[in-house]
mmCIF file of N, CA and C in Angstrom:
data_model
loop_
_atom_site.group_PDB
_atom_site.id
_atom_site.type_symbol
_atom_site.label_atom_id
_atom_site.label_comp_id
_atom_site.label_asym_id
_atom_site.label_seq_id
_atom_site.Cartn_x
_atom_site.Cartn_y
_atom_site.Cartn_z
ATOM 1 N N MET N 1 -35.548 12.993 -9.644
ATOM 2 C CA MET N 1 -34.628 12.925 -8.532
ATOM 3 C C MET N 1 -33.937 14.277 -8.385
ATOM 4 N N SER N 2 -33.956 14.824 -7.214
ATOM 5 C CA SER N 2 -33.333 16.116 -6.967
ATOM 6 C C SER N 2 -31.854 15.928 -6.645
ATOM 7 N N ILE N 3 -31.147 17.040 -6.672
ATOM 8 C CA ILE N 3 -29.715 16.997 -6.358
ATOM 9 C C ILE N 3 -29.516 16.599 -4.900
ATOM 10 N N LYS N 4 -30.369 17.121 -4.035
ATOM 11 C CA LYS N 4 -30.239 16.806 -2.619
ATOM 12 C C LYS N 4 -30.421 15.307 -2.384
ATOM 13 N N HIS N 5 -31.392 14.722 -3.088
ATOM 14 C CA HIS N 5 -31.632 13.289 -2.952
ATOM 15 C C HIS N 5 -30.422 12.494 -3.454
ATOM 16 N N GLY N 6 -29.800 12.956 -4.544
ATOM 17 C CA GLY N 6 -28.607 12.302 -5.079
ATOM 18 C C GLY N 6 -27.443 12.372 -4.107
ATOM 19 N N GLU N 7 -27.301 13.513 -3.417
ATOM 20 C CA GLU N 7 -26.240 13.640 -2.426
ATOM 21 C C GLU N 7 -26.475 12.697 -1.259
ATOM 22 N N MET N 8 -27.746 12.540 -0.882
ATOM 23 C CA MET N 8 -28.063 11.658 0.225
ATOM 24 C C MET N 8 -27.710 10.212 -0.130
ATOM 25 N N GLU N 9 -27.982 9.801 -1.361
ATOM 26 C CA GLU N 9 -27.628 8.449 -1.788
ATOM 27 C C GLU N 9 -26.115 8.252 -1.784
ATOM 28 N N THR N 10 -25.387 9.267 -2.221
ATOM 29 C CA THR N 10 -23.929 9.181 -2.234
ATOM 30 C C THR N 10 -23.391 9.048 -0.814
ATOM 31 N N ASN N 11 -23.932 9.824 0.127
ATOM 32 C CA ASN N 11 -23.486 9.740 1.516
ATOM 33 C C ASN N 11 -23.808 8.375 2.115
ATOM 34 N N THR N 12 -24.959 7.818 1.767
ATOM 35 C CA THR N 12 -25.332 6.498 2.266
ATOM 36 C C THR N 12 -24.385 5.436 1.728
ATOM 37 N N GLU N 13 -24.039 5.522 0.448
ATOM 38 C CA GLU N 13 -23.107 4.557 -0.138
ATOM 39 C C GLU N 13 -21.730 4.673 0.506
ATOM 40 N N ALA N 14 -21.285 5.897 0.767
ATOM 41 C CA ALA N 14 -19.977 6.092 1.397
ATOM 42 C C ALA N 14 -19.967 5.506 2.803
ATOM 43 N N ALA N 15 -21.064 5.681 3.536
ATOM 44 C CA ALA N 15 -21.143 5.121 4.879
ATOM 45 C C ALA N 15 -21.133 3.598 4.836
ATOM 46 N N THR N 16 -21.814 3.031 3.859
ATOM 47 C CA THR N 16 -21.836 1.576 3.709
ATOM 48 C C THR N 16 -20.446 1.052 3.387
ATOM 49 N N GLN N 17 -19.723 1.738 2.505
ATOM 50 C CA GLN N 17 -18.383 1.301 2.130
ATOM 51 C C GLN N 17 -17.426 1.429 3.302
ATOM 52 N N ALA N 18 -17.533 2.523 4.052
ATOM 53 C CA ALA N 18 -16.633 2.726 5.178
ATOM 54 C C ALA N 18 -16.882 1.683 6.256
ATOM 55 N N SER N 19 -18.150 1.301 6.460
ATOM 56 C CA SER N 19 -18.448 0.303 7.478
ATOM 57 C C SER N 19 -18.090 -1.100 7.005
ATOM 58 N N GLY N 20 -17.795 -1.277 5.739
ATOM 59 C CA GLY N 20 -17.432 -2.588 5.222
ATOM 60 C C GLY N 20 -16.049 -3.039 5.637
ATOM 61 N N ILE N 21 -15.153 -2.117 5.966
ATOM 62 C CA ILE N 21 -13.787 -2.489 6.349
ATOM 63 C C ILE N 21 -13.775 -3.298 7.643
ATOM 64 N N PRO N 22 -14.505 -2.889 8.693
ATOM 65 C CA PRO N 22 -14.525 -3.746 9.891
ATOM 66 C C PRO N 22 -15.107 -5.136 9.620
ATOM 67 N N ASP N 23 -16.111 -5.207 8.743
ATOM 68 C CA ASP N 23 -16.666 -6.513 8.377
ATOM 69 C C ASP N 23 -15.616 -7.353 7.666
ATOM 70 N N LEU N 24 -14.849 -6.723 6.818
ATOM 71 C CA LEU N 24 -13.794 -7.401 6.078
ATOM 72 C C LEU N 24 -12.736 -7.941 7.033
ATOM 73 N N VAL N 25 -12.349 -7.128 8.002
ATOM 74 C CA VAL N 25 -11.338 -7.537 8.978
ATOM 75 C C VAL N 25 -11.875 -8.652 9.870
ATOM 76 N N ALA N 26 -13.169 -8.590 10.204
ATOM 77 C CA ALA N 26 -13.762 -9.609 11.074
ATOM 78 C C ALA N 26 -13.784 -10.984 10.415
ATOM 79 N N VAL N 27 -13.915 -11.023 9.108
ATOM 80 C CA VAL N 27 -13.994 -12.291 8.378
ATOM 81 C C VAL N 27 -12.614 -12.909 8.188
ATOM 82 N N MET N 28 -11.575 -12.088 8.123
ATOM 83 C CA MET N 28 -10.230 -12.564 7.801
ATOM 84 C C MET N 28 -9.442 -12.916 9.058
ATOM 85 N N ASN N 29 -8.478 -13.827 8.912
ATOM 86 C CA ASN N 29 -7.526 -14.165 9.964
ATOM 87 C C ASN N 29 -6.176 -13.560 9.608
ATOM 88 N N ALA N 30 -5.448 -13.097 10.613
ATOM 89 C CA ALA N 30 -4.141 -12.477 10.374
ATOM 90 C C ALA N 30 -3.163 -13.507 9.826
ATOM 91 N N GLY N 31 -2.440 -13.118 8.779
ATOM 92 C CA GLY N 31 -1.422 -13.970 8.184
ATOM 93 C C GLY N 31 -1.931 -14.944 7.136
ATOM 94 N N VAL N 32 -3.248 -15.096 7.008
ATOM 95 C CA VAL N 32 -3.828 -16.006 6.016
ATOM 96 C C VAL N 32 -4.153 -15.204 4.771
ATOM 97 N N ARG N 33 -3.748 -15.712 3.608
ATOM 98 C CA ARG N 33 -3.976 -14.990 2.351
ATOM 99 C C ARG N 33 -5.278 -15.444 1.709
ATOM 100 N N TYR N 34 -6.062 -14.448 1.258
ATOM 101 C CA TYR N 34 -7.363 -14.695 0.652
ATOM 102 C C TYR N 34 -7.397 -14.095 -0.742
ATOM 103 N N SER N 35 -8.088 -14.764 -1.651
ATOM 104 C CA SER N 35 -8.316 -14.180 -2.973
ATOM 105 C C SER N 35 -9.555 -13.302 -2.889
ATOM 106 N N ALA N 36 -9.737 -12.451 -3.885
ATOM 107 C CA ALA N 36 -10.907 -11.576 -3.907
ATOM 108 C C ALA N 36 -12.185 -12.403 -3.998
ATOM 109 N N ARG N 37 -12.140 -13.486 -4.733
ATOM 110 C CA ARG N 37 -13.320 -14.350 -4.865
ATOM 111 C C ARG N 37 -13.700 -14.966 -3.518
ATOM 112 N N GLU N 38 -12.699 -15.422 -2.768
ATOM 113 C CA GLU N 38 -12.972 -15.994 -1.447
ATOM 114 C C GLU N 38 -13.577 -14.957 -0.513
ATOM 115 N N LEU N 39 -13.029 -13.750 -0.541
ATOM 116 C CA LEU N 39 -13.563 -12.692 0.319
ATOM 117 C C LEU N 39 -14.984 -12.330 -0.070
ATOM 118 N N GLY N 40 -15.261 -12.295 -1.362
ATOM 119 C CA GLY N 40 -16.617 -12.007 -1.818
ATOM 120 C C GLY N 40 -17.608 -13.043 -1.327
ATOM 121 N N LYS N 41 -17.209 -14.317 -1.352
ATOM 122 C CA LYS N 41 -18.089 -15.382 -0.868
ATOM 123 C C LYS N 41 -18.276 -15.299 0.642
ATOM 124 N N LEU N 42 -17.202 -15.005 1.376
ATOM 125 C CA LEU N 42 -17.305 -14.916 2.830
ATOM 126 C C LEU N 42 -18.205 -13.763 3.271
ATOM 127 N N LEU N 43 -18.114 -12.645 2.569
ATOM 128 C CA LEU N 43 -18.901 -11.466 2.934
ATOM 129 C C LEU N 43 -20.277 -11.445 2.279
ATOM 130 N N GLY N 44 -20.439 -12.183 1.202
ATOM 131 C CA GLY N 44 -21.693 -12.135 0.457
ATOM 132 C C GLY N 44 -21.868 -10.820 -0.277
ATOM 133 N N VAL N 45 -20.766 -10.307 -0.835
ATOM 134 C CA VAL N 45 -20.748 -8.999 -1.492
ATOM 135 C C VAL N 45 -20.328 -9.192 -2.941
ATOM 136 N N ARG N 46 -20.894 -8.408 -3.821
ATOM 137 C CA ARG N 46 -20.531 -8.472 -5.243
ATOM 138 C C ARG N 46 -19.208 -7.747 -5.487
ATOM 139 N N ALA N 47 -18.630 -7.998 -6.651
ATOM 140 C CA ALA N 47 -17.283 -7.520 -6.988
ATOM 141 C C ALA N 47 -17.110 -6.003 -6.924
ATOM 142 N N PRO N 48 -18.018 -5.166 -7.473
ATOM 143 C CA PRO N 48 -17.764 -3.720 -7.434
ATOM 144 C C PRO N 48 -17.647 -3.161 -6.009
ATOM 145 N N LEU N 49 -18.548 -3.593 -5.126
ATOM 146 C CA LEU N 49 -18.489 -3.116 -3.745
ATOM 147 C C LEU N 49 -17.270 -3.688 -3.036
ATOM 148 N N LEU N 50 -16.955 -4.950 -3.307
ATOM 149 C CA LEU N 50 -15.789 -5.577 -2.693
ATOM 150 C C LEU N 50 -14.504 -4.878 -3.125
ATOM 151 N N ASN N 51 -14.390 -4.529 -4.396
ATOM 152 C CA ASN N 51 -13.189 -3.840 -4.880
ATOM 153 C C ASN N 51 -13.018 -2.494 -4.203
ATOM 154 N N GLU N 52 -14.102 -1.771 -3.977
ATOM 155 C CA GLU N 52 -14.015 -0.487 -3.275
ATOM 156 C C GLU N 52 -13.597 -0.688 -1.822
ATOM 157 N N MET N 53 -14.161 -1.718 -1.183
ATOM 158 C CA MET N 53 -13.786 -2.010 0.199
ATOM 159 C C MET N 53 -12.309 -2.379 0.286
ATOM 160 N N LEU N 54 -11.844 -3.205 -0.640
ATOM 161 C CA LEU N 54 -10.436 -3.608 -0.641
ATOM 162 C C LEU N 54 -9.521 -2.418 -0.900
ATOM 163 N N ALA N 55 -9.916 -1.532 -1.808
ATOM 164 C CA ALA N 55 -9.102 -0.349 -2.098
ATOM 165 C C ALA N 55 -8.986 0.539 -0.866
ATOM 166 N N ARG N 56 -10.093 0.734 -0.161
ATOM 167 C CA ARG N 56 -10.053 1.552 1.062
ATOM 168 C C ARG N 56 -9.190 0.895 2.137
ATOM 169 N N ALA N 57 -9.306 -0.418 2.272
ATOM 170 C CA ALA N 57 -8.516 -1.128 3.274
ATOM 171 C C ALA N 57 -7.027 -1.081 2.937
ATOM 172 N N LEU N 58 -6.692 -1.156 1.657
ATOM 173 C CA LEU N 58 -5.289 -1.058 1.249
ATOM 174 C C LEU N 58 -4.744 0.342 1.493
ATOM 175 N N GLU N 59 -5.555 1.373 1.204
ATOM 176 C CA GLU N 59 -5.119 2.755 1.429
ATOM 177 C C GLU N 59 -4.887 3.033 2.906
ATOM 178 N N SER N 60 -5.739 2.478 3.757
ATOM 179 C CA SER N 60 -5.606 2.727 5.192
ATOM 180 C C SER N 60 -4.490 1.900 5.822
ATOM 181 N N GLY N 61 -3.992 0.896 5.099
ATOM 182 C CA GLY N 61 -2.920 0.065 5.632
ATOM 183 C C GLY N 61 -3.419 -1.124 6.431
ATOM 184 N N THR N 62 -4.725 -1.336 6.443
ATOM 185 C CA THR N 62 -5.294 -2.462 7.170
ATOM 186 C C THR N 62 -4.923 -3.782 6.520
ATOM 187 N N LEU N 63 -4.920 -3.814 5.195
ATOM 188 C CA LEU N 63 -4.604 -5.026 4.438
ATOM 189 C C LEU N 63 -3.330 -4.847 3.637
ATOM 190 N N ARG N 64 -2.744 -5.962 3.256
ATOM 191 C CA ARG N 64 -1.621 -5.986 2.319
ATOM 192 C C ARG N 64 -2.075 -6.730 1.071
ATOM 193 N N GLU N 65 -1.408 -6.454 -0.054
ATOM 194 C CA GLU N 65 -1.767 -7.070 -1.323
ATOM 195 C C GLU N 65 -0.525 -7.692 -1.944
ATOM 196 N N ALA N 66 -0.688 -8.887 -2.488
ATOM 197 C CA ALA N 66 0.408 -9.562 -3.185
ATOM 198 C C ALA N 66 0.043 -9.682 -4.649
ATOM 199 N N GLY N 67 0.708 -8.926 -5.488
ATOM 200 C CA GLY N 67 0.491 -9.022 -6.924
ATOM 201 C C GLY N 67 -0.682 -8.213 -7.422
ATOM 202 N N ARG N 68 -0.596 -7.851 -8.679
ATOM 203 C CA ARG N 68 -1.682 -7.121 -9.342
ATOM 204 C C ARG N 68 -2.130 -7.951 -10.527
ATOM 205 N N SER N 69 -2.864 -9.002 -10.251
ATOM 206 C CA SER N 69 -3.332 -9.872 -11.326
ATOM 207 C C SER N 69 -4.733 -10.354 -10.989
ATOM 208 N N ALA N 70 -5.234 -11.277 -11.773
ATOM 209 C CA ALA N 70 -6.589 -11.782 -11.553
ATOM 210 C C ALA N 70 -6.698 -12.541 -10.236
ATOM 211 N N ASN N 71 -5.612 -13.114 -9.775
ATOM 212 C CA ASN N 71 -5.658 -13.877 -8.523
ATOM 213 C C ASN N 71 -4.924 -13.139 -7.403
ATOM 214 N N ASN N 72 -5.282 -11.887 -7.199
ATOM 215 C CA ASN N 72 -4.680 -11.106 -6.122
ATOM 216 C C ASN N 72 -4.871 -11.820 -4.797
ATOM 217 N N ARG N 73 -3.933 -11.645 -3.935
ATOM 218 C CA ARG N 73 -4.019 -12.206 -2.594
ATOM 219 C C ARG N 73 -3.975 -11.063 -1.599
ATOM 220 N N TYR N 74 -4.901 -11.071 -0.676
ATOM 221 C CA TYR N 74 -4.995 -10.044 0.353
ATOM 222 C C TYR N 74 -4.842 -10.707 1.710
ATOM 223 N N TRP N 75 -4.189 -10.004 2.633
ATOM 224 C CA TRP N 75 -4.053 -10.544 3.973
ATOM 225 C C TRP N 75 -3.891 -9.413 4.971
ATOM 226 N N ILE N 76 -4.193 -9.749 6.232
ATOM 227 C CA ILE N 76 -3.964 -8.831 7.345
ATOM 228 C C ILE N 76 -2.567 -9.140 7.855
ATOM 229 N N PRO N 77 -1.686 -8.153 7.916
ATOM 230 C CA PRO N 77 -0.316 -8.434 8.351
ATOM 231 C C PRO N 77 -0.265 -8.825 9.828
ATOM 232 N N THR N 78 0.630 -9.740 10.140
ATOM 233 C CA THR N 78 0.831 -10.149 11.527
ATOM 234 C C THR N 78 1.717 -9.126 12.226
ATOM 235 N N ALA N 79 1.831 -9.263 13.530
ATOM 236 C CA ALA N 79 2.669 -8.342 14.301
ATOM 237 C C ALA N 79 4.130 -8.444 13.861
ATOM 238 N N ALA N 80 4.576 -9.648 13.522
ATOM 239 C CA ALA N 80 5.961 -9.829 13.073
ATOM 240 C C ALA N 80 6.204 -9.118 11.744
ATOM 241 N N GLU N 81 5.235 -9.188 10.821
ATOM 242 C CA GLU N 81 5.379 -8.498 9.529
ATOM 243 C C GLU N 81 5.409 -6.988 9.713
ATOM 244 N N LEU N 82 4.560 -6.475 10.601
ATOM 245 C CA LEU N 82 4.550 -5.032 10.860
ATOM 246 C C LEU N 82 5.858 -4.578 11.496
ATOM 247 N N ALA N 83 6.397 -5.380 12.422
ATOM 248 C CA ALA N 83 7.670 -5.031 13.054
ATOM 249 C C ALA N 83 8.802 -5.056 12.035
ATOM 250 N N HIS N 84 8.782 -6.039 11.138
ATOM 251 C CA HIS N 84 9.814 -6.137 10.099
ATOM 252 C C HIS N 84 9.758 -4.925 9.169
ATOM 253 N N LYS N 85 8.559 -4.527 8.772
ATOM 254 C CA LYS N 85 8.413 -3.364 7.896
ATOM 255 C C LYS N 85 8.895 -2.095 8.591
ATOM 256 N N ALA N 86 8.562 -1.939 9.869
ATOM 257 C CA ALA N 86 9.005 -0.758 10.614
ATOM 258 C C ALA N 86 10.529 -0.722 10.711
ATOM 259 N N ARG N 87 11.151 -1.892 10.907
ATOM 260 C CA ARG N 87 12.614 -1.950 10.986
ATOM 261 C C ARG N 87 13.250 -1.589 9.650
ATOM 262 N N LEU N 88 12.652 -2.041 8.545
ATOM 263 C CA LEU N 88 13.183 -1.705 7.225
ATOM 264 C C LEU N 88 13.044 -0.219 6.920
ATOM 265 N N GLU N 89 11.959 0.393 7.366
ATOM 266 C CA GLU N 89 11.771 1.822 7.135
ATOM 267 C C GLU N 89 12.769 2.650 7.929
ATOM 268 N N GLN N 90 13.163 2.178 9.105
ATOM 269 C CA GLN N 90 14.124 2.912 9.923
ATOM 270 C C GLN N 90 15.527 2.826 9.355
ATOM 271 N N ARG N 91 15.834 1.779 8.625
ATOM 272 C CA ARG N 91 17.169 1.577 8.080
ATOM 273 C C ARG N 91 17.613 2.679 7.137
ATOM 274 N N ASN N 92 16.718 3.250 6.395
ATOM 275 C CA ASN N 92 17.097 4.169 5.329
ATOM 276 C C ASN N 92 17.122 5.631 5.749
ATOM 277 N N TRP N 93 17.020 5.924 7.013
ATOM 278 C CA TRP N 93 17.016 7.326 7.436
ATOM 279 C C TRP N 93 18.375 7.988 7.276
ATOM 280 N N TRP N 94 19.453 7.242 7.328
ATOM 281 C CA TRP N 94 20.773 7.852 7.294
ATOM 282 C C TRP N 94 21.127 8.426 5.933
ATOM 283 N N CYS N 95 20.523 7.979 4.860
ATOM 284 C CA CYS N 95 20.926 8.442 3.531
ATOM 285 C C CYS N 95 19.883 9.368 2.894
ATOM 286 N N GLN N 96 19.232 10.174 3.688
ATOM 287 C CA GLN N 96 18.200 11.054 3.160
ATOM 288 C C GLN N 96 18.759 12.362 2.598
ATOM 289 N N GLY N 97 19.976 12.747 2.967
ATOM 290 C CA GLY N 97 20.544 14.010 2.509
ATOM 291 C C GLY N 97 21.212 13.891 1.152
ATOM 292 N N ALA N 98 21.572 15.032 0.602
ATOM 293 C CA ALA N 98 22.258 15.060 -0.695
ATOM 294 C C ALA N 98 23.746 14.796 -0.489
ATOM 295 N N LEU N 99 24.382 14.200 -1.492
ATOM 296 C CA LEU N 99 25.820 13.973 -1.438
ATOM 297 C C LEU N 99 26.548 15.306 -1.595
ATOM 298 N N THR N 100 27.568 15.510 -0.778
ATOM 299 C CA THR N 100 28.340 16.752 -0.872
ATOM 300 C C THR N 100 29.786 16.408 -1.182
ATOM 301 N N GLY N 101 30.423 17.252 -1.971
ATOM 302 C CA GLY N 101 31.822 17.071 -2.306
ATOM 303 C C GLY N 101 32.079 16.091 -3.434
ATOM 304 N N TYR N 102 31.076 15.445 -3.920
ATOM 305 C CA TYR N 102 31.271 14.438 -4.966
ATOM 306 C C TYR N 102 31.789 15.079 -6.249
ATOM 307 N N ASP N 103 31.154 16.162 -6.682
ATOM 308 C CA ASP N 103 31.573 16.815 -7.928
ATOM 309 C C ASP N 103 32.997 17.348 -7.829
ATOM 310 N N GLU N 104 33.342 17.877 -6.682
ATOM 311 C CA GLU N 104 34.688 18.426 -6.503
ATOM 312 C C GLU N 104 35.741 17.312 -6.580
ATOM 313 N N GLU N 105 35.495 16.192 -5.917
ATOM 314 C CA GLU N 105 36.438 15.073 -5.969
ATOM 315 C C GLU N 105 36.541 14.508 -7.380
ATOM 316 N N ARG N 106 35.429 14.439 -8.067
ATOM 317 C CA ARG N 106 35.427 13.931 -9.437
ATOM 318 C C ARG N 106 36.244 14.844 -10.355
ATOM 319 N N THR N 107 36.114 16.138 -10.179
ATOM 320 C CA THR N 107 36.867 17.098 -10.988
ATOM 321 C C THR N 107 38.366 16.970 -10.713
ATOM 322 N N GLN N 108 38.741 16.837 -9.446
ATOM 323 C CA GLN N 108 40.152 16.678 -9.101
ATOM 324 C C GLN N 108 40.721 15.390 -9.699
ATOM 325 N N PHE N 109 39.969 14.314 -9.626
ATOM 326 C CA PHE N 109 40.429 13.046 -10.187
ATOM 327 C C PHE N 109 40.575 13.144 -11.700
ATOM 328 N N ARG N 110 39.632 13.805 -12.350
ATOM 329 C CA ARG N 110 39.707 13.978 -13.800
ATOM 330 C C ARG N 110 40.941 14.797 -14.174
ATOM 331 N N ASN N 111 41.205 15.865 -13.440
ATOM 332 C CA ASN N 111 42.381 16.696 -13.717
ATOM 333 C C ASN N 111 43.673 15.910 -13.505
ATOM 334 N N LEU N 112 43.704 15.083 -12.475
ATOM 335 C CA LEU N 112 44.872 14.255 -12.225
ATOM 336 C C LEU N 112 45.088 13.261 -13.369
ATOM 337 N N CYS N 113 44.020 12.672 -13.843
ATOM 338 C CA CYS N 113 44.123 11.724 -14.958
ATOM 339 C C CYS N 113 44.605 12.421 -16.227
ATOM 340 N N MET N 114 44.231 13.653 -16.424
ATOM 341 C CA MET N 114 44.647 14.393 -17.614
ATOM 342 C C MET N 114 46.139 14.733 -17.556
ATOM 343 N N LEU N 115 46.694 14.850 -16.346
ATOM 344 C CA LEU N 115 48.108 15.179 -16.200
ATOM 345 C C LEU N 115 49.013 13.967 -16.436
ATOM 346 N N VAL N 116 48.518 12.791 -16.183
ATOM 347 C CA VAL N 116 49.326 11.575 -16.320
ATOM 348 C C VAL N 116 49.512 11.262 -17.796
ATOM 349 N N ARG N 117 50.759 10.964 -18.172
ATOM 350 C CA ARG N 117 51.041 10.609 -19.563
ATOM 351 C C ARG N 117 50.696 9.155 -19.793
ATOM 352 N N ARG N 118 50.299 8.873 -20.972
ATOM 353 C CA ARG N 118 49.990 7.486 -21.326
ATOM 354 C C ARG N 118 51.108 6.885 -22.091
#
């Protein structure tokens, strides 16, 4: 087997894996949670290829995952879940900067406490 032939096999496998995500989405219903075993049976795919497809779908944001255990649950988020996540992400924009003046106020308070007699 030549190196060029090996590269061609790798490219073919990558194309197969990339095309598996639309098949995965076509089999699933939005909001319904599926185990990896159920998805494997629905697609007729073995575990190694299914795990790669699921990893790619999770990275792209197409699927969500609940838990990291033997009975993982995967689902396509509904429009309400996506809107809720977007709203939560917008909430935290106000506190992105560094705190200013905190050390100075703390030093003043410490000095004041040192002046007070006990």
